Amino acid sequence: MRILIVEDEVSMAASLRRGLEAEGYAVDVAVDGEDGLWRATEESFDAVVLDLMVPKLNGFRVASALRAAGNDVPILVLTAKDGEWDQADALDRGADDYLTKPFSYAVLLARLRALVRRSRGSTGPELVAGDLRLDPAAHRCWRGEVEIGLTAREFAVLETLLLRAGHVVSKNDLLEHVWGGELDVTANAVEVYVGYVRRKVDAAFGRSSIETVRGVGYRLVGDAA
């Protein structure tokens, strides 16, 4: 998944980035509200972690502008402002959740996972397609009762496909949400990693759940044999 952090404290932004990347997320950082709003508008993210007291355009206005433009990206406010009126105002302006500093990393990660699940129409802790299951919190994967070992990148590819199960995911979408738009990564890397995932979750079980949509990308379906 690809996360945008809008945070002007350099040490906090760096800490958040390291922590989220260690969990397999692709992470972008904006150090002010104007840049954060531009990035969230022009690029595709699975969630935004938004500080309220950022320069140029505060977090309240960023959230309002995104919602006014019809952008429904999940927004988790992460801020030192802990007043009840601040929380109410942020939520009324379009934020989906609110977490105050100092915070628990475990709680931050759990809330991000919950926001992304809800945005994709899922409420359970696992992502499921047929007998293929993925537990994002535990970084575990199963086909039926058999657990499958995946690298962090393979896990991220499969998670992105499962989050949009039944829908076509383009190679560019996978590049953005798994690699975070890294300039030195090409569509060939996507093909290579989709191949790795197919061998582990499909070929090893006589399945073909990850379909190639020629000229477009990939689609994960339920129980294709």
Coordinates of N, CA and C in Angstrom, one line a residue:
M1 N 0.8 -1.2 0.0 CA 0.0 0.0 0.0 C 0.9 1.3 0.0
R2 N 0.3 2.3 -0.6 CA 1.1 3.6 -0.7 C 0.4 4.6 0.3
I3 N 1.3 5.2 1.1 CA 0.8 6.1 2.2 C 1.5 7.5 1.9
L4 N 0.7 8.5 2.0 CA 1.2 9.9 2.0 C 1.3 10.5 3.4
I5 N 2.4 10.9 3.9 CA 2.6 11.6 5.2 C 2.7 13.1 4.9
V6 N 1.9 13.8 5.6 CA 1.9 15.3 5.5 C 2.4 15.8 6.9
E7 N 3.6 16.1 7.0 CA 4.2 16.4 8.3 C 5.4 17.3 8.1
D8 N 5.5 18.4 8.9 CA 6.6 19.3 8.7 C 7.7 19.1 9.7
E9 N 7.6 18.3 10.7 CA 8.7 18.0 11.6 C 9.5 16.9 11.0
V10 N 10.7 17.3 10.6 CA 11.6 16.4 9.8 C 11.8 15.1 10.5
S11 N 12.1 15.1 11.8 CA 12.4 13.9 12.6 C 11.2 13.0 12.7
M12 N 10.0 13.6 12.9 CA 8.8 12.8 13.0 C 8.5 12.2 11.6
A13 N 8.6 13.0 10.5 CA 8.3 12.5 9.2 C 9.3 11.3 8.9
A14 N 10.6 11.5 9.2 CA 11.5 10.4 9.0 C 11.2 9.1 9.8
S15 N 10.8 9.3 11.0 CA 10.5 8.2 11.9 C 9.3 7.5 11.3
L16 N 8.2 8.2 10.9 CA 7.0 7.6 10.4 C 7.4 6.8 9.1
R17 N 8.2 7.5 8.3 CA 8.6 6.8 7.0 C 9.3 5.5 7.3
R18 N 10.3 5.5 8.2 CA 11.0 4.3 8.4 C 10.1 3.2 9.0
G19 N 9.2 3.6 9.9 CA 8.3 2.6 10.5 C 7.4 2.0 9.5
L20 N 6.8 2.8 8.7 CA 5.9 2.3 7.7 C 6.5 1.5 6.6
E21 N 7.7 2.0 6.2 CA 8.5 1.2 5.1 C 8.9 -0.2 5.7
A22 N 9.2 -0.2 7.0 CA 9.6 -1.5 7.6 C 8.4 -2.5 7.6
E23 N 7.2 -1.9 7.5 CA 6.0 -2.8 7.5 C 5.6 -3.1 6.0
G24 N 6.4 -2.7 5.1 CA 6.1 -3.0 3.7 C 5.3 -1.9 2.9
Y25 N 5.1 -0.8 3.5 CA 4.3 0.3 2.8 C 5.3 1.1 1.9
A26 N 4.8 1.6 0.8 CA 5.4 2.6 0.0 C 5.0 3.9 0.6
V27 N 6.0 4.8 0.8 CA 5.7 6.0 1.6 C 6.2 7.3 0.8
D28 N 5.4 8.3 0.7 CA 5.8 9.6 0.2 C 5.6 10.6 1.4
V29 N 6.4 11.7 1.4 CA 6.3 12.7 2.4 C 6.2 14.1 1.8
A30 N 5.2 14.8 2.3 CA 5.0 16.2 2.0 C 5.3 17.0 3.3
V31 N 6.0 18.1 3.2 CA 6.4 18.9 4.4 C 5.5 20.1 4.6
D32 N 4.5 20.3 3.8 CA 3.6 21.4 4.0 C 2.3 21.1 3.4
G33 N 1.2 21.8 3.7 CA -0.1 21.5 3.3 C -0.3 21.6 1.8
E34 N 0.3 22.6 1.2 CA 0.1 22.8 -0.2 C 0.6 21.7 -1.0
D35 N 1.8 21.2 -0.6 CA 2.4 20.1 -1.3 C 1.6 18.8 -1.1
G36 N 1.2 18.7 0.2 CA 0.4 17.5 0.5 C -0.9 17.4 -0.3
L37 N -1.6 18.6 -0.4 CA -2.8 18.6 -1.2 C -2.6 18.3 -2.6
W38 N -1.5 18.9 -3.2 CA -1.2 18.6 -4.6 C -0.9 17.2 -4.8
R39 N -0.1 16.6 -3.9 CA 0.3 15.2 -4.1 C -1.0 14.3 -4.0
A40 N -1.8 14.5 -3.0 CA -3.0 13.7 -2.8 C -4.0 13.9 -3.9
T41 N -4.0 15.0 -4.6 CA -4.9 15.3 -5.7 C -4.3 14.6 -7.0
E42 N -3.0 14.8 -7.2 CA -2.4 14.4 -8.5 C -2.0 12.9 -8.6
E43 N -1.8 12.3 -7.4 CA -1.3 10.9 -7.3 C -2.2 10.1 -6.6
S44 N -2.0 8.8 -6.6 CA -2.9 7.8 -6.0 C -2.3 7.2 -4.7
F45 N -3.0 7.3 -3.6 CA -2.6 6.8 -2.3 C -3.7 6.0 -1.7
D46 N -3.3 5.0 -0.9 CA -4.3 4.2 -0.2 C -4.7 4.9 1.1
A47 N -3.9 5.8 1.7 CA -4.3 6.6 2.8 C -3.4 7.8 3.0
V48 N -3.8 8.8 3.7 CA -3.0 10.0 4.1 C -2.9 10.1 5.6
V49 N -1.7 10.2 6.1 CA -1.4 10.6 7.5 C -1.2 12.1 7.5
L50 N -2.0 12.8 8.2 CA -2.1 14.2 8.1 C -1.9 14.9 9.4
D51 N -0.8 15.8 9.5 CA -0.7 16.6 10.7 C -1.5 17.9 10.5
L52 N -2.1 18.4 11.5 CA -3.0 19.6 11.4 C -2.2 20.9 11.3
M53 N -1.1 21.0 12.0 CA -0.4 22.2 12.1 C 0.8 22.2 11.1
V54 N 0.5 22.1 9.8 CA 1.6 22.1 8.8 C 1.5 23.5 8.2
P55 N 2.7 24.0 7.7 CA 2.7 25.4 7.1 C 2.0 25.4 5.7
K56 N 1.7 26.7 5.3 CA 1.2 27.1 4.0 C -0.3 26.8 3.9
L57 N -0.7 25.6 4.3 CA -2.1 25.2 4.3 C -2.3 24.2 5.4
N58 N -3.1 24.5 6.4 CA -3.1 23.6 7.6 C -4.0 22.4 7.2
G59 N -3.8 21.4 8.1 CA -4.5 20.1 7.9 C -6.0 20.2 7.7
F60 N -6.6 21.0 8.5 CA -8.1 21.2 8.4 C -8.5 21.6 6.9
R61 N -7.7 22.5 6.4 CA -8.0 23.0 5.0 C -7.7 22.0 4.0
V62 N -6.6 21.2 4.2 CA -6.2 20.1 3.3 C -7.4 19.1 3.2
A63 N -7.9 18.7 4.4 CA -9.0 17.7 4.4 C -10.2 18.2 3.7
S64 N -10.6 19.5 4.0 CA -11.7 20.1 3.4 C -11.6 20.2 1.9
A65 N -10.4 20.6 1.4 CA -10.2 20.7 0.0 C -10.3 19.4 -0.7
L66 N -9.7 18.3 -0.1 CA -9.8 17.0 -0.7 C -11.2 16.5 -0.9
R67 N -12.0 16.7 0.2 CA -13.4 16.2 0.2 C -14.2 17.1 -0.8
A68 N -14.0 18.4 -0.8 CA -14.7 19.2 -1.7 C -14.5 18.9 -3.2
A69 N -13.3 18.3 -3.5 CA -12.9 17.9 -4.8 C -13.4 16.5 -5.1
G70 N -14.1 15.8 -4.2 CA -14.6 14.5 -4.4 C -13.5 13.4 -4.2
N71 N -12.4 13.8 -3.6 CA -11.3 12.8 -3.3 C -11.7 12.1 -2.0
D72 N -11.9 10.8 -2.0 CA -12.3 10.0 -0.8 C -11.2 9.2 -0.2
V73 N -9.9 9.6 -0.5 CA -8.8 8.9 0.1 C -8.9 8.9 1.6
P74 N -8.7 7.7 2.3 CA -8.8 7.7 3.8 C -7.8 8.7 4.4
I75 N -8.2 9.5 5.4 CA -7.4 10.4 6.1 C -7.3 10.1 7.5
L76 N -6.1 9.9 8.0 CA -5.8 9.7 9.5 C -5.1 10.9 10.0
V77 N -5.7 11.7 10.8 CA -5.1 12.9 11.4 C -4.1 12.4 12.5
L78 N -2.9 12.8 12.5 CA -1.9 12.5 13.5 C -1.3 13.8 14.0
T79 N -1.7 14.2 15.2 CA -1.3 15.6 15.6 C -1.1 15.7 17.1
A80 N -0.5 16.8 17.5 CA -0.3 17.1 18.9 C -1.5 17.8 19.5
K81 N -2.4 18.3 18.6 CA -3.6 19.0 19.1 C -4.6 18.0 19.6
D82 N -4.9 18.0 20.9 CA -5.8 16.9 21.5 C -7.1 17.5 22.0
G83 N -7.4 18.7 21.7 CA -8.7 19.3 22.2 C -9.9 18.6 21.5
E84 N -11.0 18.5 22.2 CA -12.2 17.8 21.6 C -12.7 18.6 20.4
W85 N -12.6 20.0 20.5 CA -13.1 20.8 19.3 C -12.2 20.6 18.1
D86 N -10.9 20.4 18.3 CA -10.0 20.1 17.2 C -10.4 18.8 16.5
Q87 N -10.6 17.8 17.4 CA -11.0 16.5 16.8 C -12.3 16.6 16.1
A88 N -13.3 17.2 16.7 CA -14.6 17.3 16.0 C -14.5 18.1 14.7
D89 N -13.7 19.2 14.7 CA -13.6 20.0 13.5 C -12.9 19.2 12.4
A90 N -11.8 18.4 12.7 CA -11.1 17.6 11.7 C -12.0 16.6 11.1
L91 N -12.8 15.9 12.0 CA -13.7 14.8 11.5 C -14.8 15.4 10.7
D92 N -15.3 16.6 11.1 CA -16.4 17.2 10.3 C -15.9 17.7 8.9
R93 N -14.6 18.0 8.8 CA -14.1 18.5 7.6 C -13.7 17.3 6.6
G94 N -13.8 16.1 7.1 CA -13.5 15.0 6.2 C -12.5 14.0 6.6
A95 N -11.8 14.2 7.8 CA -10.9 13.2 8.3 C -11.7 11.9 8.7
D96 N -11.1 10.8 8.6 CA -11.7 9.5 8.9 C -11.4 9.0 10.3
D97 N -10.2 9.4 10.8 CA -9.8 9.0 12.2 C -8.9 10.1 12.7
Y98 N -8.6 10.0 14.0 CA -7.8 11.0 14.7 C -7.0 10.4 15.8
L99 N -5.7 10.6 15.7 CA -4.8 10.0 16.7 C -3.8 11.1 17.2
T100 N -3.6 11.2 18.5 CA -2.8 12.3 19.0 C -1.4 11.8 19.4
K101 N -0.5 12.7 19.2 CA 0.9 12.5 19.6 C 1.1 12.7 21.1
P102 N 1.9 12.0 21.8 CA 2.6 10.8 21.4 C 1.7 9.6 21.1
F103 N 2.0 8.7 20.3 CA 1.1 7.7 19.8 C 1.8 6.3 19.9
S104 N 1.0 5.3 19.8 CA 1.5 3.9 19.7 C 1.6 3.5 18.3
Y105 N 2.8 3.0 17.9 CA 2.9 2.6 16.5 C 2.0 1.5 16.1
A106 N 1.8 0.6 17.1 CA 0.9 -0.6 16.8 C -0.6 -0.1 16.6
V107 N -1.0 1.0 17.3 CA -2.3 1.5 17.1 C -2.4 2.3 15.8
L108 N -1.3 3.0 15.4 CA -1.3 3.7 14.1 C -1.4 2.7 13.0
L109 N -0.7 1.7 13.0 CA -0.7 0.7 11.9 C -2.1 0.0 11.9
A110 N -2.7 -0.3 13.0 CA -4.0 -0.9 13.1 C -5.1 0.0 12.5
R111 N -5.0 1.3 12.8 CA -6.0 2.2 12.3 C -5.8 2.4 10.8
L112 N -4.6 2.5 10.3 CA -4.4 2.6 8.9 C -5.0 1.4 8.2
R113 N -4.7 0.2 8.7 CA -5.3 -1.0 8.1 C -6.8 -1.0 8.1
A114 N -7.4 -0.6 9.2 CA -8.8 -0.5 9.3 C -9.4 0.5 8.3
L115 N -8.8 1.7 8.1 CA -9.2 2.7 7.2 C -9.2 2.2 5.8
V116 N -8.1 1.5 5.4 CA -8.0 1.0 4.0 C -9.0 -0.1 3.8
R117 N -9.2 -1.0 4.7 CA -10.2 -2.1 4.6 C -11.5 -1.5 4.3
R118 N -11.9 -0.5 5.2 CA -13.3 0.1 5.0 C -13.4 0.8 3.7
S119 N -12.3 1.4 3.2 CA -12.4 2.1 1.9 C -12.6 1.2 0.8
R120 N -12.1 -0.1 1.0 CA -12.3 -1.1 -0.1 C -13.5 -2.0 0.1
G121 N -14.3 -1.6 1.1 CA -15.5 -2.4 1.3 C -15.4 -3.7 2.1
S122 N -14.3 -3.8 2.8 CA -14.0 -5.0 3.7 C -14.0 -4.6 5.1
T123 N -14.6 -5.4 6.0 CA -14.6 -5.1 7.4 C -13.8 -6.0 8.3
G124 N -13.5 -7.2 7.7 CA -12.8 -8.2 8.5 C -11.3 -7.9 8.5
P125 N -10.6 -8.5 9.5 CA -9.1 -8.3 9.5 C -8.3 -8.9 8.4
E126 N -8.9 -9.9 7.7 CA -8.2 -10.6 6.6 C -8.8 -10.2 5.3
L127 N -7.9 -10.2 4.2 CA -8.3 -10.1 2.9 C -8.5 -11.5 2.3
V128 N -9.7 -11.7 1.6 CA -10.0 -13.1 1.2 C -10.5 -13.0 -0.2
A129 N -10.1 -14.0 -1.0 CA -10.6 -14.3 -2.3 C -10.6 -15.8 -2.5
G130 N -11.8 -16.4 -2.5 CA -11.9 -17.9 -2.5 C -11.2 -18.4 -1.3
D131 N -10.3 -19.4 -1.4 CA -9.6 -19.9 -0.3 C -8.2 -19.3 -0.1
L132 N -8.0 -18.1 -0.8 CA -6.7 -17.4 -0.6 C -7.0 -16.3 0.5
R133 N -6.2 -16.3 1.5 CA -6.3 -15.4 2.6 C -5.0 -14.7 2.9
L134 N -5.2 -13.4 3.3 CA -4.0 -12.6 3.6 C -4.3 -11.8 4.9
D135 N -3.4 -11.9 5.9 CA -3.5 -11.2 7.1 C -2.5 -10.1 7.1
P136 N -2.9 -8.8 6.8 CA -2.0 -7.7 6.7 C -1.3 -7.4 8.1
A137 N -2.0 -7.6 9.2 CA -1.4 -7.3 10.5 C -0.3 -8.2 10.8
A138 N -0.5 -9.5 10.5 CA 0.5 -10.5 10.9 C 1.5 -10.8 9.7
H139 N 1.2 -10.2 8.5 CA 2.0 -10.5 7.3 C 2.1 -12.0 7.1
R140 N 0.9 -12.6 7.0 CA 0.8 -14.0 6.8 C -0.2 -14.3 5.6
C141 N 0.0 -15.4 4.9 CA -0.8 -15.7 3.7 C -1.1 -17.2 3.7
W142 N -2.3 -17.6 3.3 CA -2.7 -19.0 3.3 C -3.4 -19.3 2.0
R143 N -3.2 -20.5 1.5 CA -4.1 -21.0 0.4 C -4.8 -22.2 1.1
G144 N -6.1 -22.1 1.4 CA -6.7 -23.1 2.2 C -6.1 -23.1 3.6
E145 N -5.6 -24.2 4.0 CA -4.9 -24.3 5.3 C -3.4 -24.3 5.2
V146 N -2.9 -24.2 4.0 CA -1.5 -24.2 3.8 C -0.9 -22.7 3.9
E147 N 0.0 -22.5 4.7 CA 0.6 -21.2 4.8 C 1.7 -21.0 3.8
I148 N 1.7 -19.8 3.2 CA 2.6 -19.5 2.1 C 3.6 -18.4 2.5
G149 N 4.9 -18.6 2.3 CA 5.9 -17.6 2.7 C 6.1 -16.6 1.5
L150 N 5.9 -15.4 1.8 CA 6.1 -14.3 0.8 C 7.1 -13.3 1.3
T151 N 7.9 -12.8 0.4 CA 8.8 -11.7 0.8 C 7.9 -10.4 1.0
A152 N 8.5 -9.4 1.5 CA 7.8 -8.1 1.8 C 7.2 -7.6 0.5
R153 N 8.0 -7.6 -0.6 CA 7.5 -7.0 -1.8 C 6.4 -7.9 -2.5
E154 N 6.6 -9.2 -2.4 CA 5.6 -10.1 -2.9 C 4.3 -9.9 -2.1
F155 N 4.4 -9.8 -0.8 CA 3.2 -9.6 0.0 C 2.5 -8.3 -0.4
A156 N 3.3 -7.2 -0.7 CA 2.7 -6.0 -1.0 C 1.9 -6.1 -2.4
V157 N 2.5 -6.8 -3.3 CA 1.9 -7.0 -4.6 C 0.6 -7.8 -4.4
L158 N 0.6 -8.8 -3.7 CA -0.6 -9.6 -3.5 C -1.7 -8.8 -2.7
E159 N -1.2 -8.1 -1.7 CA -2.2 -7.3 -0.9 C -2.9 -6.3 -1.8
T160 N -2.2 -5.6 -2.7 CA -2.8 -4.6 -3.6 C -3.8 -5.3 -4.6
L161 N -3.5 -6.5 -5.1 CA -4.4 -7.2 -5.9 C -5.7 -7.7 -5.1
L162 N -5.4 -8.1 -3.9 CA -6.6 -8.6 -3.1 C -7.5 -7.4 -2.6
L163 N -6.9 -6.3 -2.4 CA -7.7 -5.1 -2.0 C -8.7 -4.7 -3.1
R164 N -8.3 -5.1 -4.4 CA -9.1 -4.7 -5.5 C -9.6 -6.0 -6.2
A165 N -9.8 -7.0 -5.5 CA -10.2 -8.3 -6.1 C -11.4 -8.2 -7.0
G166 N -11.3 -8.8 -8.2 CA -12.3 -8.7 -9.2 C -12.2 -7.6 -10.1
H167 N -11.3 -6.6 -9.8 CA -11.1 -5.5 -10.7 C -9.7 -5.5 -11.3
V168 N -9.5 -4.8 -12.4 CA -8.2 -4.8 -13.1 C -7.3 -3.8 -12.3
V169 N -6.1 -4.2 -12.0 CA -5.1 -3.3 -11.4 C -4.0 -3.1 -12.5
S170 N -3.8 -1.9 -12.9 CA -2.8 -1.7 -14.0 C -1.4 -1.8 -13.4
K171 N -0.4 -2.0 -14.3 CA 1.0 -2.0 -13.9 C 1.4 -0.7 -13.3
N172 N 0.9 0.4 -13.8 CA 1.2 1.7 -13.2 C 0.7 1.8 -11.7
D173 N -0.5 1.2 -11.5 CA -1.1 1.2 -10.1 C -0.2 0.4 -9.2
L174 N 0.3 -0.7 -9.7 CA 1.1 -1.6 -8.9 C 2.5 -0.9 -8.6
L175 N 3.0 -0.2 -9.6 CA 4.2 0.6 -9.4 C 4.1 1.6 -8.3
E176 N 2.9 2.3 -8.4 CA 2.7 3.4 -7.4 C 2.4 2.9 -6.0
H177 N 1.6 1.8 -5.9 CA 1.2 1.4 -4.6 C 2.2 0.4 -3.9
V178 N 3.0 -0.2 -4.7 CA 4.0 -1.1 -4.1 C 5.4 -0.5 -4.0
W179 N 5.8 0.2 -5.1 CA 7.1 0.8 -5.2 C 7.1 2.3 -4.9
G180 N 5.9 2.9 -4.8 CA 5.9 4.3 -4.4 C 6.4 5.2 -5.5
G181 N 6.3 4.8 -6.8 CA 6.7 5.6 -7.9 C 8.2 5.8 -7.9
E182 N 9.0 4.8 -7.4 CA 10.5 4.9 -7.4 C 10.9 5.0 -8.9
L183 N 11.8 6.0 -9.2 CA 12.1 6.4 -10.6 C 12.9 5.3 -11.3
D184 N 13.6 4.5 -10.5 CA 14.5 3.4 -11.2 C 13.7 2.1 -11.3
V185 N 12.5 2.0 -11.0 CA 11.7 0.8 -11.1 C 10.8 0.9 -12.4
T186 N 10.8 -0.2 -13.2 CA 10.0 -0.2 -14.4 C 8.9 -1.2 -14.3
A187 N 8.1 -1.2 -15.4 CA 7.0 -2.2 -15.5 C 7.5 -3.6 -15.5
N188 N 8.7 -3.8 -15.9 CA 9.3 -5.1 -15.9 C 9.4 -5.7 -14.5
A189 N 9.7 -4.8 -13.5 CA 9.7 -5.3 -12.1 C 8.4 -5.8 -11.7
V190 N 7.3 -5.1 -12.1 CA 6.0 -5.6 -11.8 C 5.7 -7.0 -12.4
E191 N 6.1 -7.2 -13.6 CA 5.9 -8.5 -14.3 C 6.7 -9.6 -13.5
V192 N 7.9 -9.2 -13.1 CA 8.7 -10.2 -12.4 C 8.1 -10.6 -11.1
Y193 N 7.6 -9.6 -10.3 CA 7.1 -9.9 -9.0 C 5.7 -10.6 -9.1
V194 N 4.9 -10.2 -10.1 CA 3.7 -10.9 -10.3 C 3.9 -12.4 -10.6
G195 N 5.0 -12.6 -11.4 CA 5.4 -14.0 -11.7 C 5.8 -14.8 -10.4
Y196 N 6.6 -14.1 -9.5 CA 6.9 -14.8 -8.2 C 5.7 -15.1 -7.4
V197 N 4.8 -14.2 -7.4 CA 3.5 -14.4 -6.6 C 2.7 -15.5 -7.2
R198 N 2.6 -15.5 -8.5 CA 1.8 -16.6 -9.2 C 2.4 -18.0 -8.8
R199 N 3.7 -18.1 -8.9 CA 4.3 -19.4 -8.6 C 4.0 -19.9 -7.2
K200 N 3.9 -18.9 -6.3 CA 3.7 -19.3 -4.9 C 2.2 -19.6 -4.5
V201 N 1.3 -18.7 -5.0 CA -0.1 -18.8 -4.6 C -1.0 -19.5 -5.6
D202 N -0.5 -19.6 -6.9 CA -1.3 -20.3 -7.9 C -0.7 -21.6 -8.4
A203 N 0.5 -21.5 -9.0 CA 1.0 -22.7 -9.7 C 1.3 -23.8 -8.7
A204 N 1.7 -23.5 -7.5 CA 1.9 -24.5 -6.5 C 0.7 -25.3 -6.1
F205 N -0.5 -24.7 -6.4 CA -1.8 -25.3 -6.0 C -2.7 -25.6 -7.2
G206 N -2.1 -25.5 -8.4 CA -2.9 -25.8 -9.6 C -3.9 -24.8 -9.8
R207 N -3.7 -23.5 -9.5 CA -4.7 -22.5 -9.6 C -4.2 -21.4 -10.6
S208 N -5.1 -20.6 -11.0 CA -4.7 -19.4 -11.9 C -5.6 -18.2 -11.6
S209 N -5.5 -17.8 -10.3 CA -6.4 -16.8 -9.8 C -5.9 -15.4 -10.2
I210 N -4.7 -15.2 -10.6 CA -4.2 -13.9 -11.0 C -4.2 -13.9 -12.5
E211 N -5.1 -13.2 -13.1 CA -5.3 -13.2 -14.6 C -4.5 -12.0 -15.1
T212 N -4.0 -12.2 -16.3 CA -3.4 -11.1 -17.1 C -4.4 -10.5 -18.0
V213 N -4.7 -9.2 -17.9 CA -5.6 -8.5 -18.8 C -4.6 -7.8 -19.8
R214 N -4.5 -8.4 -21.0 CA -3.5 -7.9 -21.9 C -3.6 -6.4 -22.2
G215 N -2.4 -5.8 -22.1 CA -2.3 -4.4 -22.4 C -2.8 -3.5 -21.3
V216 N -3.3 -4.1 -20.2 CA -3.8 -3.3 -19.1 C -3.1 -3.6 -17.8
G217 N -3.2 -4.8 -17.3 CA -2.6 -5.2 -16.0 C -3.1 -6.5 -15.6
Y218 N -3.5 -6.6 -14.3 CA -3.8 -7.9 -13.7 C -5.1 -7.8 -12.9
R219 N -5.8 -9.0 -12.8 CA -7.0 -9.1 -12.0 C -7.0 -10.4 -11.2
L220 N -7.3 -10.2 -9.9 CA -7.3 -11.4 -9.1 C -8.8 -11.8 -8.9
V221 N -9.0 -13.1 -9.2 CA -10.4 -13.7 -9.1 C -10.4 -14.7 -8.0
G222 N -11.5 -15.2 -7.7 CA -11.7 -16.1 -6.5 C -11.0 -17.5 -6.6
D223 N -11.6 -18.4 -7.3 CA -11.1 -19.8 -7.2 C -10.8 -20.4 -8.6
A224 N -10.3 -19.6 -9.5 CA -10.0 -20.1 -10.9 C -9.0 -21.3 -10.8
A225 N -9.3 -22.4 -11.5 CA -8.4 -23.5 -11.5 C -7.6 -23.5 -12.7

